[in-house]
Tab-separated table of C-alpha atoms and ligand atoms in Angstrom:
chain	number	residue	atom	x	y	z
A	1402	UNK	CA	106.143	25.138	112.567
A	1403	UNK	CA	105.441	28.749	113.428
A	1404	UNK	CA	105.445	30.106	116.935
A	1405	UNK	CA	101.907	30.450	118.239
A	1406	UNK	CA	99.824	29.104	121.099
A	1407	UNK	CA	98.317	26.184	119.165
A	1408	UNK	CA	98.604	22.719	120.687
A	1409	UNK	CA	99.096	19.722	118.404
A	1410	UNK	CA	95.494	18.659	119.065
A	1411	UNK	CA	94.298	22.083	117.922
A	1412	UNK	CA	96.457	21.813	114.802
A	1413	UNK	CA	94.764	18.555	113.929
A	1414	UNK	CA	91.407	20.184	114.596
A	1415	UNK	CA	92.261	22.965	112.141
A	1416	UNK	CA	93.213	20.351	109.586
A	1417	UNK	CA	89.982	18.427	110.201
A	1418	UNK	CA	87.828	21.543	109.615
A	1419	UNK	CA	89.714	22.419	106.430
A	1420	UNK	CA	89.398	18.893	105.085
A	1421	UNK	CA	85.701	18.786	105.995
A	1422	UNK	CA	85.238	22.025	104.049
A	1423	UNK	CA	87.231	20.694	101.089
A	1424	UNK	CA	85.392	17.374	100.862
A	1425	UNK	CA	82.023	19.096	101.345
A	1426	UNK	CA	82.953	21.448	98.517
A	1427	UNK	CA	84.153	18.721	96.149
A	1428	UNK	CA	81.018	16.701	96.837
A	1429	UNK	CA	78.804	19.717	96.261
A	1430	UNK	CA	80.511	20.544	92.948
A	1431	UNK	CA	80.216	16.918	91.761
A	1432	UNK	CA	76.548	16.734	92.744
A	1433	UNK	CA	75.744	19.881	90.794
A	1434	UNK	CA	77.538	18.499	87.738
A	1435	UNK	CA	75.412	15.368	88.087
A	1436	UNK	CA	72.231	17.457	88.151
A	1437	UNK	CA	71.571	16.630	91.801
A	1438	UNK	CA	71.792	20.247	92.953
A	1439	UNK	CA	69.008	22.786	93.170
A	1440	UNK	CA	70.368	26.330	93.585
A	1441	UNK	CA	73.582	28.146	92.711
A	1442	UNK	CA	76.814	26.842	94.121
A	1443	UNK	CA	79.971	28.757	94.910
A	1444	UNK	CA	83.119	26.720	95.274
A	1445	UNK	CA	85.216	27.261	98.384
A	1446	UNK	CA	88.359	25.791	96.863
A	1447	UNK	CA	91.347	27.858	97.942
A	1448	UNK	CA	89.511	29.704	100.721
A	1449	UNK	CA	89.524	26.991	103.409
A	1450	UNK	CA	92.394	28.384	105.494
A	1451	UNK	CA	90.770	31.820	105.764
A	1452	UNK	CA	87.324	30.751	106.941
A	1453	UNK	CA	88.656	28.060	109.280
A	1454	UNK	CA	91.648	29.994	110.679
A	1455	UNK	CA	89.527	33.074	111.385
A	1456	UNK	CA	86.585	31.243	112.972
A	1457	UNK	CA	88.996	29.254	115.145
A	1458	UNK	CA	90.283	32.469	116.731
A	1459	UNK	CA	86.819	33.382	118.089
A	1460	UNK	CA	84.767	32.111	121.011
A	1461	UNK	CA	81.116	30.998	120.599
A	1462	UNK	CA	79.943	34.324	122.126
A	1463	UNK	CA	81.612	36.323	119.362
A	1464	UNK	CA	79.419	37.125	116.386
A	1465	UNK	CA	80.545	35.996	112.951
A	1466	UNK	CA	79.031	37.047	109.624
A	1467	UNK	CA	80.516	34.756	106.939
A	1468	UNK	CA	80.243	35.278	103.182
A	1469	UNK	CA	79.791	32.921	100.231
A	1470	UNK	CA	83.290	31.420	100.431
A	1471	UNK	CA	83.241	30.782	104.173
A	1472	UNK	CA	81.720	27.335	104.398
A	1473	UNK	CA	84.498	26.452	106.875
A	1474	UNK	CA	83.250	29.130	109.264
A	1475	UNK	CA	79.629	27.944	109.119
A	1476	UNK	CA	80.766	24.370	109.806
A	1477	UNK	CA	83.174	25.289	112.577
A	1478	UNK	CA	80.523	27.366	114.321
A	1479	UNK	CA	78.214	24.363	114.506
A	1480	UNK	CA	75.932	24.556	111.477
A	1481	UNK	CA	76.075	20.870	110.614
A	1482	UNK	CA	76.823	19.371	107.181
A	1483	UNK	CA	73.292	17.868	107.261
A	1484	UNK	CA	71.677	21.286	107.654
A	1485	UNK	CA	73.890	22.855	104.989
A	1486	UNK	CA	73.351	20.097	102.409
A	1487	UNK	CA	69.656	20.288	103.346
A	1488	UNK	CA	69.818	23.985	102.547
A	1489	UNK	CA	71.623	23.523	99.248
A	1490	UNK	CA	69.027	20.938	98.212
A	1491	UNK	CA	66.132	23.205	99.213
A	1492	UNK	CA	64.867	20.846	101.962
A	1493	UNK	CA	62.517	21.714	104.791
A	1494	UNK	CA	65.222	20.940	107.370
A	1495	UNK	CA	67.904	23.029	105.634
A	1496	UNK	CA	69.059	26.168	107.420
A	1497	UNK	CA	66.593	28.407	105.558
A	1498	UNK	CA	63.848	25.775	105.434
A	1499	UNK	CA	63.999	25.589	101.654
A	1500	UNK	CA	63.771	29.349	101.155
A	1501	UNK	CA	67.182	29.646	99.486
A	1502	UNK	CA	69.108	26.733	98.021
A	1503	UNK	CA	72.375	28.625	98.288
A	1504	UNK	CA	74.521	30.010	101.087
A	1505	UNK	CA	72.393	33.167	101.340
A	1506	UNK	CA	70.679	33.718	104.663
A	1507	UNK	CA	72.393	30.709	106.136
A	1508	UNK	CA	72.733	32.071	109.647
A	1509	UNK	CA	71.715	30.821	113.050
A	1510	UNK	CA	71.598	33.418	115.784
A	1511	UNK	CA	71.514	30.699	118.470
A	1512	UNK	CA	75.106	30.075	117.288
A	1513	UNK	CA	75.848	33.799	116.845
A	1514	UNK	CA	76.177	33.341	113.095
A	1515	UNK	CA	74.596	36.120	111.020
A	1516	UNK	CA	73.086	34.876	107.777
A	1517	UNK	CA	74.867	35.933	104.628
A	1518	UNK	CA	72.998	38.823	103.026
A	1519	UNK	CA	74.619	39.479	99.669
A	1520	UNK	CA	77.843	38.775	97.858
A	1521	UNK	CA	78.597	42.442	98.049
A	1522	UNK	CA	79.415	44.073	101.417
A	1523	UNK	CA	75.943	44.105	102.938
A	1524	UNK	CA	76.897	42.007	105.956
A	1525	UNK	CA	79.452	44.605	107.031
A	1526	UNK	CA	77.165	47.212	108.627
A	1527	UNK	CA	75.105	44.431	110.221
A	1528	UNK	CA	78.221	42.954	111.829
A	1529	UNK	CA	79.237	46.437	112.945
A	1530	UNK	CA	75.824	46.769	114.609
A	1531	UNK	CA	76.484	43.509	116.476
A	1532	UNK	CA	79.892	44.825	117.560
A	1533	UNK	CA	78.314	48.015	118.886
A	1534	UNK	CA	75.662	46.024	120.748
A	1535	UNK	CA	78.513	44.438	122.725
A	1536	UNK	CA	79.892	47.884	123.544
A	1537	UNK	CA	76.501	49.165	124.701
A	1538	UNK	CA	75.881	46.073	126.830
A	1539	UNK	CA	79.387	46.180	128.288
A	1540	UNK	CA	80.163	42.692	126.973
A	1541	UNK	CA	83.719	41.707	125.965
A	1542	UNK	CA	82.814	40.083	122.644
A	1543	UNK	CA	83.774	40.962	119.084
A	1544	UNK	CA	82.110	40.779	115.663
A	1545	UNK	CA	84.035	39.482	112.674
A	1546	UNK	CA	82.949	39.544	109.062
A	1547	UNK	CA	84.359	38.839	105.618
A	1548	UNK	CA	84.119	40.386	102.187
A	1549	UNK	CA	85.680	39.999	98.748
A	1550	UNK	CA	88.190	42.098	96.826
A	1551	UNK	CA	85.425	43.190	94.450
A	1552	UNK	CA	83.094	44.102	97.289
A	1553	UNK	CA	85.857	46.198	98.857
A	1554	UNK	CA	85.290	48.780	96.105
A	1555	UNK	CA	81.619	49.230	97.008
A	1556	UNK	CA	80.438	52.125	99.152
A	1557	UNK	CA	79.309	50.134	102.180
A	1558	UNK	CA	82.830	48.803	102.679
A	1559	UNK	CA	84.143	52.331	103.207
A	1560	UNK	CA	81.154	53.609	105.173
A	1561	UNK	CA	81.317	50.677	107.564
A	1562	UNK	CA	85.067	50.921	108.144
A	1563	UNK	CA	84.775	54.637	108.737
A	1564	UNK	CA	82.036	54.253	111.340
A	1565	UNK	CA	83.768	51.279	112.968
A	1566	UNK	CA	86.916	53.373	113.328
A	1567	UNK	CA	85.114	56.454	114.661
A	1568	UNK	CA	83.214	54.309	117.189
A	1569	UNK	CA	86.327	52.280	118.069
A	1570	UNK	CA	84.192	49.178	117.578
A	1571	UNK	CA	85.275	45.622	118.464
A	1572	UNK	CA	85.027	44.825	114.782
A	1573	UNK	CA	87.262	42.771	112.498
A	1574	UNK	CA	86.973	42.783	108.736
A	1575	UNK	CA	88.721	40.208	106.589
A	1576	UNK	CA	88.956	40.879	102.860
A	1577	UNK	CA	89.391	37.602	100.994
A	1578	UNK	CA	91.453	38.854	98.095
A	1579	UNK	CA	91.134	35.987	95.621
A	1580	UNK	CA	92.342	38.087	92.649
A	1581	UNK	CA	88.980	38.091	90.836
A	1582	UNK	CA	85.509	39.515	91.290
A	1583	UNK	CA	83.475	37.335	88.979
A	1584	UNK	CA	85.458	37.719	85.714
A	1585	UNK	CA	87.112	41.018	86.686
A	1586	UNK	CA	90.779	40.785	87.733
A	1587	UNK	CA	91.932	42.966	90.592
A	1588	UNK	CA	93.897	45.466	88.474
A	1589	UNK	CA	90.806	46.300	86.394
A	1590	UNK	CA	88.795	47.386	89.401
A	1591	UNK	CA	91.361	49.063	91.677
A	1592	UNK	CA	94.585	50.937	91.042
A	1593	UNK	CA	96.377	49.860	94.208
A	1594	UNK	CA	97.544	46.242	94.389
A	1595	UNK	CA	97.012	46.346	98.181
A	1596	UNK	CA	93.679	46.458	100.003
A	1597	UNK	CA	95.035	46.485	103.574
A	1598	UNK	CA	96.611	49.925	103.013
A	1599	UNK	CA	93.113	51.411	102.809
A	1600	UNK	CA	92.904	51.088	106.582
A	1601	UNK	CA	95.207	54.096	106.947
A	1602	UNK	CA	92.475	56.303	105.520
A	1603	UNK	CA	90.303	55.413	108.506
A	1604	UNK	CA	93.048	55.589	111.134
A	1605	UNK	CA	93.011	51.873	111.938
A	1606	UNK	CA	95.573	49.085	111.452
A	1607	UNK	CA	95.538	47.229	108.133
A	1608	UNK	CA	97.494	43.990	107.839
A	1609	UNK	CA	98.131	41.454	105.110
A	1610	UNK	CA	98.311	37.712	105.590
A	1611	UNK	CA	98.938	34.630	103.461
A	1612	UNK	CA	95.369	33.388	103.136
A	1613	UNK	CA	96.587	29.901	102.236
A	1614	UNK	CA	98.334	29.434	105.591
A	1615	UNK	CA	95.793	28.499	108.244
A	1616	UNK	CA	98.081	29.104	111.215
A	1617	UNK	CA	99.097	32.522	109.897
A	1618	UNK	CA	95.418	33.471	109.478
A	1619	UNK	CA	94.621	32.199	112.963
A	1620	UNK	CA	97.511	34.173	114.499
A	1621	UNK	CA	96.687	37.456	112.786
A	1622	UNK	CA	92.986	37.202	113.634
A	1623	UNK	CA	93.830	36.291	117.223
A	1624	UNK	CA	95.896	39.483	117.440
A	1625	UNK	CA	93.015	41.562	116.036
A	1626	UNK	CA	90.587	39.906	118.473
A	1627	UNK	CA	92.886	40.809	121.395
A	1628	UNK	CA	92.965	44.432	120.281
A	1629	UNK	CA	89.207	44.532	119.838
A	1630	UNK	CA	88.494	42.948	123.232
A	1631	UNK	CA	90.790	45.355	125.020
A	1632	UNK	CA	88.992	48.386	123.546
A	1633	UNK	CA	91.616	49.226	120.914
A	1634	UNK	CA	89.131	49.133	118.051
A	1635	UNK	CA	88.837	47.559	114.598
A	1636	UNK	CA	91.374	45.895	112.313
A	1637	UNK	CA	91.284	45.394	108.564
A	1638	UNK	CA	92.905	42.135	107.448
A	1639	UNK	CA	93.637	41.373	103.810
A	1640	UNK	CA	94.022	37.627	103.262
A	1641	UNK	CA	95.574	36.905	99.890
A	1642	UNK	CA	94.426	33.788	98.112
A	1643	UNK	CA	93.138	32.536	94.767
A	1644	UNK	CA	89.694	31.466	93.645
A	1645	UNK	CA	90.608	28.063	92.204
A	1646	UNK	CA	87.368	27.478	90.253
A	1647	UNK	CA	84.867	29.776	88.558
A	1648	UNK	CA	82.767	32.337	90.381
A	1649	UNK	CA	80.004	29.742	90.634
A	1650	UNK	CA	79.414	26.328	89.130
A	1651	UNK	CA	78.141	27.717	85.810
A	1652	UNK	CA	81.398	29.621	85.249
A	1653	UNK	CA	84.315	27.729	83.697
A	1654	UNK	CA	86.677	30.666	84.429
A	1655	UNK	CA	88.273	30.434	80.972
A	1656	UNK	CA	89.392	34.042	81.512
A	1657	UNK	CA	91.815	33.037	84.327
A	1658	UNK	CA	95.345	32.265	83.035
A	1659	UNK	CA	96.104	28.580	83.584
A	1660	UNK	CA	99.665	29.424	84.748
A	1661	UNK	CA	98.234	31.542	87.564
A	1662	UNK	CA	96.103	28.637	88.760
A	1663	UNK	CA	99.060	26.236	88.492
A	1664	UNK	CA	101.158	28.586	90.598
A	1665	UNK	CA	98.494	28.791	93.324
A	1666	UNK	CA	97.843	25.061	93.195
A	1667	UNK	CA	101.348	24.598	94.638
A	1668	UNK	CA	100.172	26.599	97.643
A	1669	UNK	CA	96.924	24.681	98.151
A	1670	UNK	CA	95.974	25.424	101.774
A	1671	UNK	CA	94.732	21.939	102.653
A	1672	UNK	CA	97.528	19.923	101.031
A	1673	UNK	CA	100.159	22.330	102.307
A	1674	UNK	CA	98.959	22.052	105.905
A	1675	UNK	CA	98.788	18.272	105.672
A	1676	UNK	CA	102.440	18.192	104.569
A	1677	UNK	CA	103.501	20.581	107.309
A	1678	UNK	CA	101.789	18.521	110.001
A	1679	UNK	CA	103.422	15.345	108.723
A	1680	UNK	CA	106.858	16.965	108.520
A	1681	UNK	CA	106.545	18.365	112.046
A	1682	UNK	CA	105.522	14.955	113.373
A	1683	UNK	CA	102.140	16.256	114.583
A	1684	UNK	CA	100.480	13.280	112.883
A	1685	UNK	CA	101.533	10.272	110.845
A	1686	UNK	CA	99.939	8.845	107.699
A	1687	UNK	CA	97.719	6.519	109.739
A	1688	UNK	CA	96.257	9.420	111.750
A	1689	UNK	CA	95.800	11.436	108.565
A	1690	UNK	CA	93.942	8.519	106.982
A	1691	UNK	CA	91.688	8.326	110.070
A	1692	UNK	CA	90.779	12.000	109.783
A	1693	UNK	CA	90.085	11.591	106.056
A	1694	UNK	CA	87.906	8.565	106.747
A	1695	UNK	CA	85.939	10.430	109.440
A	1696	UNK	CA	85.349	13.326	107.023
A	1697	UNK	CA	84.253	11.037	104.157
A	1698	UNK	CA	81.711	9.294	106.383
A	1699	UNK	CA	80.380	12.575	107.781
A	1700	UNK	CA	79.851	14.049	104.315
A	1701	UNK	CA	78.339	10.877	102.843
A	1702	UNK	CA	75.902	10.692	105.786
A	1703	UNK	CA	74.973	14.351	105.381
A	1704	UNK	CA	74.242	13.951	101.660
A	1705	UNK	CA	72.152	10.821	102.254
A	1706	UNK	CA	70.265	12.589	105.050
A	1707	UNK	CA	69.580	15.684	102.927
A	1708	UNK	CA	68.535	13.728	99.818
A	1709	UNK	CA	66.088	11.682	101.926
A	1710	UNK	CA	64.635	14.825	103.566
A	1711	UNK	CA	61.331	16.358	102.480
A	1712	UNK	CA	60.921	19.565	100.516
A	1713	UNK	CA	59.063	22.301	102.418
A	1714	UNK	CA	55.280	22.191	102.698
A	1715	UNK	CA	53.941	24.646	100.060
A	1716	UNK	CA	51.453	25.916	102.666
A	1717	UNK	CA	54.424	27.471	104.570
A	1718	UNK	CA	55.667	29.482	101.593
A	1719	UNK	CA	54.927	32.885	103.141
A	1720	UNK	CA	56.594	32.059	106.461
A	1721	UNK	CA	60.008	33.427	107.326
A	1722	UNK	CA	60.250	35.736	104.332
A	1723	UNK	CA	60.164	39.527	104.429
A	1724	UNK	CA	56.826	39.872	102.642
A	1725	UNK	CA	55.270	36.995	104.583
A	1726	UNK	CA	52.498	37.005	107.172
B	2647	LIG	C1	73.938	43.842	95.251
B	2647	LIG	C2	74.586	42.819	94.349
B	2647	LIG	N1	75.149	43.206	93.166
B	2647	LIG	C3	75.746	42.304	92.357
B	2647	LIG	C4	75.765	40.985	92.708
B	2647	LIG	C5	76.417	39.967	91.755
B	2647	LIG	N2	77.708	39.533	92.286
B	2647	LIG	C6	77.761	38.459	93.093
B	2647	LIG	S1	79.325	38.151	93.598
B	2647	LIG	C7	79.949	39.415	92.680
B	2647	LIG	C8	81.428	39.669	92.693
B	2647	LIG	C9	82.054	39.424	94.037
B	2647	LIG	O1	83.451	39.469	93.941
B	2647	LIG	P1	84.335	39.526	95.229
B	2647	LIG	O2	83.823	40.576	96.154
B	2647	LIG	O3	85.746	39.630	94.811
B	2647	LIG	O4	84.062	38.101	95.944
B	2647	LIG	P2	84.446	36.642	95.403
B	2647	LIG	O5	83.202	36.090	94.759
B	2647	LIG	O6	85.582	36.747	94.483
B	2647	LIG	O7	84.805	35.846	96.630
B	2647	LIG	C10	78.931	40.098	92.030
B	2647	LIG	C11	79.139	41.272	91.177
B	2647	LIG	C12	75.160	40.618	93.947
B	2647	LIG	N3	75.147	39.367	94.391
B	2647	LIG	N4	74.576	41.561	94.738
B	2648	LIG	MG1	87.130	38.126	94.678
């Protein structure tokens, strides 16, 4: 087990959040295949350690702006499985009140979670704004956001990092490099195999981490949070992982070499952490089975709750949307 400040109880908590994310994801994918889904669905498989490890390194006062593969962060920050399934099924009690049956807009500012704006880097300048609000108010909090490898080639990525660096903002950006942007492999959309090295162009630290190792993600984010809180400015973190399914449920990802997937399957973040915890004696099979049972019940209850919930009242259609009343 690596050296860090995690207690064994916290390690089991990390495992619980990753398993909750995994089982939520598997259930969601199955439901969509059964025709029980409403909107688009983006699998989280492979990304659990990044969203959970990063969110675990923050306090509830820190702002987080997750993206479409950060279900673990939404869950860990207190957006319940009921509300998220409600959202995915377009129900009135879903996070967006049936406005978007997806992960878009799924924020809750009472939990300091900014709703996801677009798959491309549109949450970045918004999170930077939150970071600067802490500076102006003299508060010791940070803002953390995520983006994809594909999105890291879009203009806003560079503009935001540049301003964050110039303003020395308490801002952390994690690039979830999952090797593909839709069907485009990394090498077809950028010459450099590294994304973290781009930080040098802005005069800030850029670090790379194994995105399938939850404790490594936690430790590197914790370090970046410390820097940000002590006024040392932003950090760019590149977390390397693999998108294990298609871009979204409609995409069979036939363009991804099977050998590449098989290779990454051996590094599955959830299974790998389970094995490490067992080997280190942090938990035994009985405790692992208890966690799995708790997760299964929680997800089954959330699905039942969401499927029994009403759709929104058509009379409210103009409420809570930009062009509304
Ligand atoms: C403004 C805008 N343009 C295009 C899209 C379509 N789109 C959604 S995700 C995506 C690729 C994202 O790839 P990446 O940044 O690597 O994230 P990943 O999905 O791999 O996690 C594209 C082109 C969009 N959602 N919004
Ligand atoms: Mg990608």
